[in-house]
Tab-separated table of C-alpha atoms in Angstrom:
chain	number	residue	atom	x	y	z
A	286	ASN	CA	-21.150	-9.751	6.701
A	287	MET	CA	-18.787	-7.177	5.237
A	288	LYS	CA	-19.532	-3.484	5.659
A	289	ILE	CA	-18.525	-0.776	3.203
A	290	LYS	CA	-18.259	2.844	4.301
A	291	SER	CA	-17.280	5.987	2.486
A	292	ILE	CA	-15.001	8.037	4.756
A	293	ASP	CA	-16.080	11.555	3.862
A	294	TRP	CA	-13.975	13.328	6.462
A	295	ILE	CA	-10.685	12.232	4.900
A	296	TYR	CA	-9.950	14.579	1.998
A	297	HIS	CA	-7.387	16.789	0.285
A	298	GLY	CA	-8.294	20.156	-1.176
A	299	LYS	CA	-11.792	21.344	-0.355
A	300	LYS	CA	-13.974	19.010	1.673
A	301	THR	CA	-17.080	19.282	-0.447
A	302	LYS	CA	-16.677	20.332	-4.062
A	303	LYS	CA	-13.196	20.319	-5.472
A	304	LYS	CA	-11.336	17.451	-3.880
A	305	PHE	CA	-7.782	16.765	-4.990
A	306	SER	CA	-6.750	13.225	-5.901
A	307	ILE	CA	-5.186	11.197	-3.115
A	308	PHE	CA	-2.348	9.211	-4.672
A	309	SER	CA	-1.305	7.202	-1.640
A	310	ILE	CA	-2.643	6.037	1.723
A	311	ASP	CA	-1.122	3.929	4.496
A	312	ILE	CA	-2.125	2.786	7.993
A	313	GLN	CA	0.455	2.663	10.773
A	314	PRO	CA	1.464	-0.872	11.782
A	315	PHE	CA	0.304	-1.536	15.393
A	316	GLY	CA	-1.246	1.928	15.520
A	317	GLY	CA	-4.207	3.950	14.458
A	318	LEU	CA	-2.622	6.689	12.393
A	319	PHE	CA	-3.702	7.001	8.777
A	320	LEU	CA	-1.481	8.784	6.226
A	321	THR	CA	-2.804	10.418	3.063
A	322	ALA	CA	-0.861	12.261	0.362
A	323	GLY	CA	-1.557	13.516	-3.109
A	324	GLN	CA	-2.079	16.144	-5.715
A	325	ASP	CA	-1.970	19.159	-3.375
A	326	SER	CA	1.645	18.392	-2.224
A	327	ILE	CA	0.415	18.021	1.357
A	328	ILE	CA	0.703	15.054	3.729
A	329	LYS	CA	-2.063	14.605	6.279
A	330	ILE	CA	-1.970	12.379	9.353
A	331	TRP	CA	-5.433	11.312	10.559
A	332	LYS	CA	-6.542	9.390	13.592
A	333	THR	CA	-8.709	6.524	12.402
A	334	PHE	CA	-11.045	6.537	15.469
A	335	SER	CA	-13.430	3.589	15.314
A	336	ILE	CA	-14.642	3.813	11.765
A	337	PHE	CA	-16.468	0.509	12.158
A	338	PHE	CA	-18.351	-0.495	15.286
A	339	LYS	CA	-18.338	-4.046	16.575
A	340	ASN	CA	-21.708	-5.793	16.382
A	341	ASN	CA	-21.159	-7.842	19.496
A	342	SER	CA	-20.934	-4.876	21.862
A	343	SER	CA	-24.040	-3.982	23.810
A	344	LYS	CA	-26.488	-1.570	22.205
A	345	GLU	CA	-25.767	1.069	24.825
A	346	ASN	CA	-21.999	0.935	24.293
A	347	LYS	CA	-22.500	1.021	20.556
A	348	LEU	CA	-24.703	4.098	20.784
A	349	ASN	CA	-22.269	5.808	23.133
A	350	GLY	CA	-19.419	4.946	20.804
A	351	GLU	CA	-21.224	6.294	17.751
A	352	LYS	CA	-22.237	9.422	19.658
A	353	LYS	CA	-18.669	10.028	20.792
A	354	PHE	CA	-17.443	9.378	17.243
A	355	LYS	CA	-19.940	11.869	15.786
A	356	ASN	CA	-18.880	14.511	18.303
A	357	GLU	CA	-15.146	14.171	17.687
A	358	ILE	CA	-13.816	16.799	15.354
A	359	LYS	CA	-12.603	14.929	12.327
A	360	ILE	CA	-9.679	17.067	11.300
A	361	PRO	CA	-6.146	15.918	10.539
A	362	LEU	CA	-3.998	15.335	13.600
A	363	PHE	CA	-1.047	16.806	11.778
A	364	VAL	CA	-0.346	18.356	8.374
A	365	LEU	CA	3.084	18.394	6.702
A	366	GLN	CA	4.043	20.609	3.780
A	367	THR	CA	7.489	19.341	2.882
A	368	HIS	CA	7.251	18.601	-0.842
A	369	GLN	CA	7.427	21.084	-3.697
A	370	GLY	CA	5.391	18.913	-6.045
A	371	GLN	CA	2.678	16.273	-5.929
A	372	VAL	CA	3.261	13.461	-3.435
A	373	ASN	CA	2.977	10.100	-5.199
A	374	ILE	CA	3.738	7.595	-2.488
A	375	ILE	CA	3.716	7.444	1.308
A	376	ARG	CA	4.610	4.423	3.440
A	377	TRP	CA	5.117	3.619	7.124
A	378	ALA	CA	8.206	1.674	8.155
A	379	PHE	CA	7.265	-1.740	9.541
A	380	ASN	CA	8.254	-0.640	13.047
A	381	GLY	CA	5.655	2.169	12.898
A	382	ILE	CA	8.268	4.701	14.061
A	383	PHE	CA	9.238	6.380	10.782
A	384	PHE	CA	7.346	7.011	7.578
A	385	ALA	CA	8.580	8.177	4.189
A	386	SER	CA	7.183	10.024	1.183
A	387	GLY	CA	8.289	10.464	-2.420
A	388	GLY	CA	7.219	13.224	-4.800
A	389	ASP	CA	7.326	14.725	-8.280
A	390	GLU	CA	10.391	16.849	-7.496
A	391	GLY	CA	12.390	13.667	-6.784
A	392	PHE	CA	12.694	14.213	-3.025
A	393	LEU	CA	12.517	11.242	-0.690
A	394	ILE	CA	11.631	12.504	2.787
A	395	ILE	CA	11.684	10.523	6.020
A	396	TYR	CA	9.735	11.674	9.084
A	397	GLU	CA	10.027	10.907	12.783
A	398	LYS	CA	7.821	11.469	15.792
A	399	VAL	CA	8.865	14.025	18.428
A	400	LYS	CA	7.228	15.353	21.571
A	401	ASN	CA	7.209	19.079	22.136
A	402	PRO	CA	7.258	20.698	25.635
A	403	ILE	CA	3.476	20.537	25.966
A	404	GLN	CA	3.726	16.744	25.468
A	405	LYS	CA	1.929	17.063	22.160
A	406	THR	CA	3.055	14.580	19.551
A	407	MET	CA	4.456	16.161	16.434
A	408	TRP	CA	6.098	14.851	13.309
A	409	ARG	CA	9.165	16.386	11.769
A	410	THR	CA	11.572	15.748	8.914
A	411	PHE	CA	14.232	13.229	9.880
A	412	GLN	CA	16.071	13.355	6.546
A	413	ILE	CA	15.587	14.641	2.979
A	414	PHE	CA	17.305	12.722	0.192
A	415	LYS	CA	17.647	14.536	-3.120
A	416	SER	CA	19.563	12.126	-5.360
A	417	HIS	CA	16.814	11.232	-7.851
A	418	THR	CA	16.613	13.273	-11.062
A	419	GLY	CA	13.010	12.269	-11.829
A	420	ASP	CA	9.677	11.854	-10.024
A	421	ILE	CA	9.621	9.196	-7.302
A	422	VAL	CA	6.624	6.919	-7.943
A	423	ASP	CA	7.130	4.137	-5.402
A	424	LEU	CA	9.087	3.234	-2.299
A	425	ALA	CA	9.609	0.140	-0.165
A	426	TRP	CA	10.909	-0.375	3.371
A	427	SER	CA	13.024	-3.402	4.260
A	428	PRO	CA	11.275	-5.695	6.776
A	429	ASN	CA	13.678	-4.609	9.558
A	430	SER	CA	12.917	-0.909	8.833
A	431	SER	CA	16.653	-0.140	8.428
A	432	PHE	CA	16.685	0.390	4.667
A	433	LEU	CA	14.468	2.076	2.151
A	434	GLY	CA	14.280	1.672	-1.618
A	435	SER	CA	12.875	4.307	-3.985
A	436	ALA	CA	11.782	3.912	-7.626
A	437	SER	CA	11.789	6.797	-10.054
A	438	LEU	CA	11.102	8.028	-13.564
A	439	ASP	CA	14.900	8.497	-13.851
A	440	ASN	CA	15.059	4.668	-14.475
A	441	ASN	CA	16.936	4.047	-11.225
A	442	ILE	CA	16.302	2.396	-7.895
A	443	LEU	CA	18.158	3.916	-4.952
A	444	ILE	CA	18.718	2.113	-1.645
A	445	TRP	CA	19.109	4.247	1.484
A	446	SER	CA	20.309	3.480	4.992
A	447	ILE	CA	18.211	4.975	7.792
A	448	ASN	CA	20.907	4.502	10.437
A	449	THR	CA	23.605	6.385	8.518
A	450	LYS	CA	21.144	8.712	6.702
A	451	SER	CA	22.950	7.995	3.453
A	452	LEU	CA	22.591	6.570	-0.041
A	453	ILE	CA	24.251	3.168	-0.120
A	454	LEU	CA	23.460	1.831	-3.564
A	455	LYS	CA	22.116	2.630	-7.005
A	456	LEU	CA	20.508	-0.222	-8.924
A	457	SER	CA	20.307	0.379	-12.662
A	458	GLY	CA	19.218	-2.014	-15.346
A	459	HIS	CA	15.721	-0.988	-16.396
A	460	SER	CA	15.756	0.664	-19.826
A	461	THR	CA	12.783	2.890	-18.931
A	462	TRP	CA	11.264	4.253	-15.743
A	463	VAL	CA	10.636	2.051	-12.704
A	464	LYS	CA	6.927	1.772	-11.893
A	465	GLY	CA	7.130	-0.039	-8.592
A	466	ILE	CA	9.341	-1.820	-6.067
A	467	CYS	CA	8.659	-4.181	-3.186
A	468	TRP	CA	10.752	-5.987	-0.592
A	469	ASP	CA	9.801	-9.533	0.331
A	470	SER	CA	8.832	-10.270	3.927
A	471	THR	CA	12.010	-12.277	4.631
A	472	GLY	CA	14.232	-9.413	3.449
A	473	LYS	CA	16.048	-11.600	0.916
A	474	PHE	CA	14.711	-10.126	-2.341
A	475	LEU	CA	13.689	-6.784	-3.759
A	476	ALA	CA	11.511	-6.834	-6.883
A	477	SER	CA	11.335	-3.894	-9.299
A	478	HIS	CA	8.743	-3.499	-12.039
A	479	GLY	CA	9.853	-1.423	-15.029
A	480	ALA	CA	7.854	0.233	-17.763
A	481	ASP	CA	10.080	-1.925	-20.038
A	482	ASN	CA	7.757	-4.872	-19.117
A	483	LYS	CA	10.449	-6.545	-17.057
A	484	ILE	CA	10.541	-7.484	-13.413
A	485	PHE	CA	13.993	-7.567	-11.889
A	486	ILE	CA	14.482	-9.674	-8.776
A	487	TRP	CA	17.492	-8.402	-6.827
A	488	ASP	CA	19.257	-10.378	-4.125
A	489	SER	CA	19.227	-7.877	-1.286
A	490	ILE	CA	22.282	-9.328	0.429
A	491	SER	CA	24.766	-9.238	-2.481
A	492	TRP	CA	22.646	-6.777	-4.551
A	493	GLN	CA	23.261	-8.916	-7.627
A	494	LEU	CA	20.466	-9.320	-10.157
A	495	PHE	CA	18.997	-12.721	-9.288
A	496	LYS	CA	16.403	-13.141	-12.043
A	497	ILE	CA	14.549	-11.252	-14.777
A	498	LEU	CA	10.878	-11.988	-15.444
A	499	VAL	CA	9.700	-10.796	-18.857
A	500	LEU	CA	6.082	-9.673	-19.074
A	501	GLU	CA	3.819	-9.355	-22.085
A	502	LYS	CA	3.730	-5.952	-23.742
A	503	LYS	CA	0.664	-3.792	-23.383
A	504	SER	CA	-1.787	-4.509	-26.148
A	505	ILE	CA	-5.075	-2.816	-25.382
A	506	ASN	CA	-5.648	0.865	-25.061
A	507	LEU	CA	-7.403	1.677	-21.854
A	508	LYS	CA	-8.689	5.058	-20.839
A	509	ILE	CA	-6.355	5.565	-17.920
A	510	ASN	CA	-5.327	8.742	-16.241
A	511	LYS	CA	-1.749	9.423	-17.430
A	512	LYS	CA	-0.511	10.005	-13.909
A	513	ILE	CA	-1.860	6.693	-12.666
A	514	ASP	CA	-0.272	4.838	-15.560
A	515	LEU	CA	3.110	5.677	-14.028
A	516	PHE	CA	2.431	3.482	-10.989
A	517	SER	CA	2.420	-0.240	-10.661
A	518	ARG	CA	2.161	-1.168	-7.024
A	519	SER	CA	2.995	-4.857	-6.926
A	520	PHE	CA	3.510	-6.735	-3.672
A	521	TRP	CA	4.864	-9.891	-2.020
A	522	SER	CA	2.499	-12.135	-0.104
A	523	THR	CA	2.797	-11.935	3.683
A	524	CYS	CA	3.978	-15.556	3.845
A	525	GLY	CA	6.836	-14.520	1.515
A	526	ASP	CA	6.164	-17.282	-1.020
A	527	TYR	CA	4.513	-15.322	-3.819
A	528	LEU	CA	5.231	-12.215	-5.839
A	529	ILE	CA	2.003	-10.636	-7.057
A	530	VAL	CA	2.315	-8.331	-10.051
A	531	CYS	CA	-0.366	-5.951	-11.207
A	532	ASN	CA	-0.744	-3.608	-14.168
A	533	THR	CA	0.305	-6.215	-16.687
A	534	PHE	CA	-1.085	-8.282	-19.568
A	535	HIS	CA	-1.501	-11.947	-20.423
A	536	SER	CA	-2.760	-13.198	-23.797
A	537	HIS	CA	-3.872	-9.652	-24.610
A	538	LYS	CA	-5.947	-9.334	-21.454
A	539	SER	CA	-5.213	-7.076	-18.552
A	540	SER	CA	-3.983	-9.310	-15.708
A	541	VAL	CA	-2.664	-9.853	-12.243
A	542	LEU	CA	0.149	-12.434	-12.254
A	543	ILE	CA	1.369	-14.556	-9.365
A	544	PHE	CA	4.909	-15.936	-9.335
A	545	SER	CA	5.993	-18.625	-6.892
A	546	ARG	CA	9.287	-17.996	-5.165
A	547	ILE	CA	9.587	-21.635	-4.100
A	548	ASP	CA	9.414	-22.791	-7.740
A	549	GLY	CA	12.109	-20.415	-8.944
A	550	PHE	CA	9.614	-17.614	-9.691
A	551	LYS	CA	7.538	-19.731	-12.043
A	552	LYS	CA	4.281	-18.068	-13.068
A	553	ILE	CA	1.602	-20.091	-11.326
A	554	LEU	CA	-1.519	-18.029	-11.782
A	555	CYS	CA	-2.978	-15.349	-13.933
A	556	ILE	CA	-6.172	-13.481	-13.136
A	557	ALA	CA	-7.343	-11.793	-16.311
A	558	GLY	CA	-9.886	-9.042	-16.677
A	559	ARG	CA	-11.549	-7.835	-19.840
A	560	ASN	CA	-10.998	-4.115	-19.862
A	561	PHE	CA	-9.969	-3.029	-16.404
A	562	LEU	CA	-6.455	-2.730	-15.109
A	563	SER	CA	-5.317	-3.468	-11.574
A	564	GLN	CA	-3.049	-0.678	-10.496
A	565	ALA	CA	-2.559	-1.464	-6.840
A	566	ILE	CA	-1.929	-4.669	-4.928
A	567	ARG	CA	-1.675	-4.845	-1.181
A	568	CYS	CA	-1.342	-7.894	1.025
A	569	SER	CA	-2.980	-8.135	4.377
A	570	PRO	CA	-0.260	-8.038	7.067
A	571	ARG	CA	-1.769	-11.114	8.744
A	572	LEU	CA	-1.980	-14.840	8.058
A	573	TYR	CA	-5.397	-16.517	8.329
A	574	LYS	CA	-6.563	-19.978	9.342
A	575	ASN	CA	-9.495	-21.227	7.285
A	576	LEU	CA	-12.391	-22.021	9.627
A	577	ASN	CA	-13.287	-25.208	7.704
A	578	ASN	CA	-10.105	-26.900	6.492
A	579	LYS	CA	-7.748	-25.222	9.015
A	580	LYS	CA	-5.298	-24.328	6.229
A	581	VAL	CA	-3.175	-21.233	6.805
A	582	SER	CA	-2.861	-18.677	4.039
A	583	SER	CA	-2.357	-15.022	3.245
A	584	PHE	CA	-4.738	-12.745	1.359
A	585	PHE	CA	-4.053	-9.959	-1.070
A	586	SER	CA	-6.341	-7.316	-2.463
A	587	SER	CA	-6.198	-5.799	-5.919
A	588	GLY	CA	-7.919	-2.558	-6.837
A	589	SER	CA	-8.903	-1.906	-10.428
A	590	THR	CA	-9.276	1.155	-12.607
A	591	GLU	CA	-13.034	0.649	-12.610
A	592	GLY	CA	-13.349	0.672	-8.848
A	593	LYS	CA	-13.609	-3.045	-8.071
A	594	ILE	CA	-11.690	-4.708	-5.267
A	595	ASN	CA	-10.771	-8.395	-5.486
A	596	LEU	CA	-9.537	-10.416	-2.556
A	597	LEU	CA	-7.480	-13.467	-3.377
A	598	ASN	CA	-5.697	-16.214	-1.558
A	599	PRO	CA	-2.588	-16.918	-3.676
A	600	CYS	CA	-2.651	-20.662	-2.843
A	601	ASN	CA	-6.303	-21.038	-3.812
A	602	TYR	CA	-6.119	-20.156	-7.510
A	603	ARG	CA	-9.352	-18.212	-7.445
A	604	THR	CA	-10.923	-14.957	-6.358
A	605	SER	CA	-12.223	-15.454	-2.851
A	606	ILE	CA	-14.185	-12.234	-2.497
A	607	GLN	CA	-15.098	-9.611	-5.042
A	608	VAL	CA	-16.318	-6.244	-3.837
A	609	LYS	CA	-18.180	-4.680	-6.745
A	610	ASN	CA	-19.687	-1.235	-7.071
A	611	VAL	CA	-17.502	0.269	-4.384
A	612	LYS	CA	-17.325	3.219	-6.726
A	613	LYS	CA	-17.065	3.730	-10.459
A	614	ASN	CA	-13.655	5.322	-10.188
A	615	GLN	CA	-10.011	4.341	-10.473
A	616	ILE	CA	-8.490	2.866	-7.343
A	617	ILE	CA	-4.979	4.214	-6.837
A	618	ASP	CA	-3.806	2.767	-3.524
A	619	ILE	CA	-4.922	0.266	-0.898
A	620	THR	CA	-3.936	-0.288	2.736
A	621	TRP	CA	-4.860	-2.828	5.445
A	622	ALA	CA	-5.241	-2.246	9.172
A	623	SER	CA	-3.023	-4.401	11.443
A	624	ASN	CA	-6.005	-6.414	12.681
A	625	GLY	CA	-6.320	-7.966	9.194
A	626	TYR	CA	-10.052	-7.308	8.820
A	627	GLN	CA	-10.159	-3.720	7.580
A	628	LEU	CA	-9.108	-2.509	4.169
A	629	PHE	CA	-9.088	1.047	2.812
A	630	ALA	CA	-8.856	2.239	-0.780
A	631	CYS	CA	-8.337	5.702	-2.241
A	632	PHE	CA	-9.768	6.771	-5.577
A	633	LEU	CA	-8.768	9.188	-8.299
A	634	ASP	CA	-11.685	11.485	-7.371
A	635	GLY	CA	-10.097	12.095	-3.940
A	636	THR	CA	-12.394	9.880	-1.876
A	637	VAL	CA	-11.492	7.095	0.560
A	638	THR	CA	-13.601	4.010	1.257
A	639	GLY	CA	-13.251	1.469	4.067
A	640	ILE	CA	-14.320	-2.176	4.060
A	641	GLN	CA	-14.731	-4.295	7.174
A	642	PHE	CA	-14.517	-8.071	6.681
A	643	GLU	CA	-15.669	-10.785	9.074
A	644	GLU	CA	-13.902	-13.874	10.373
A	645	ASN	CA	-16.207	-16.177	8.417
A	646	GLU	CA	-15.135	-14.453	5.180
A	647	LEU	CA	-11.349	-14.518	5.555
A	648	GLY	CA	-10.655	-16.940	8.409
A	649	LYS	CA	-9.192	-16.436	11.861
A	650	THR	CA	-6.017	-14.344	12.047
A	651	LEU	CA	-3.032	-16.099	13.573
A	652	LYS	CA	-1.493	-14.381	16.587
A	653	LYS	CA	1.633	-12.402	15.786
A	654	LYS	CA	4.733	-13.915	17.333
A	655	LYS	CA	6.087	-11.879	20.195
A	656	LYS	CA	9.783	-11.138	19.817
A	657	LYS	CA	11.926	-12.400	22.688
A	658	LYS	CA	13.619	-9.591	24.512
């Protein structure tokens, strides 16, 4: 069954004692590179190696693999010092070619891969955008990797074009800061979550405001790190049918809400907790076929401020898997590997944990469609 591993060699600050918080993590689509960013203003690119070993391989291969893994020097592949303040969010583009980061000084920085004369892969700044006047707390790539949206404490959402390296649009409407933004997988909508307890759904073709969802105001006082309270990393399901909103309340209980796009963004499900708060939602990039009833669905994971991870199938109306006691610490960000069976979470104390799921727990992943050339 599932395996849980603490990944001690991924850290910011000092390896042993004083670790800095990692505010954001992301795994490269179709690749093995792992991004981490946080409190120390540094971005680190790690190679994920084989953190988990397959059970079905022969004992000899497994031992050789583990031996090789133990002998590899686990240091970052590349370190970037581009920000002048803490780095709050880091995300790969869906094509795995670019990645972007947003920080406290309001800079949005995009990076690209280059090869130097010795054929060593390096990463360098592709573009720095400096139009925000407040901290950037979230960013979202369009599914075709051509556009990028950033959300900031200056109450605005800015949309950037990668091809022209320019700002193309400013979306204003939230009366307070914007906690999170996410693009849906079809590229039709962009959702923004404001600290004004409203979710704005923008039509990303005309950029008109399509709908406003009003959320319940916060009613219970939770002991939450002030920094973390700025984020609300909501997400769309991989099938594109559901918007999953975290860091919200429902009948005075902290909740995760699911809105159905097909039913005009009607609220179809609320998962309430007593005194935790889910700060991060991340959908697996894959679709799964249930081994028993052959139904196809997507899964999303939510990480709570008390260190629990819930896995839910939005069509199922219930928690499918709950991973308790991962750590008694606030989960800040979550990422999934492209294979759909590995999930990683970073915590306020600067640690990263990986979870490996099995086919019998989630289902069989559907093959990704190959694009016709």
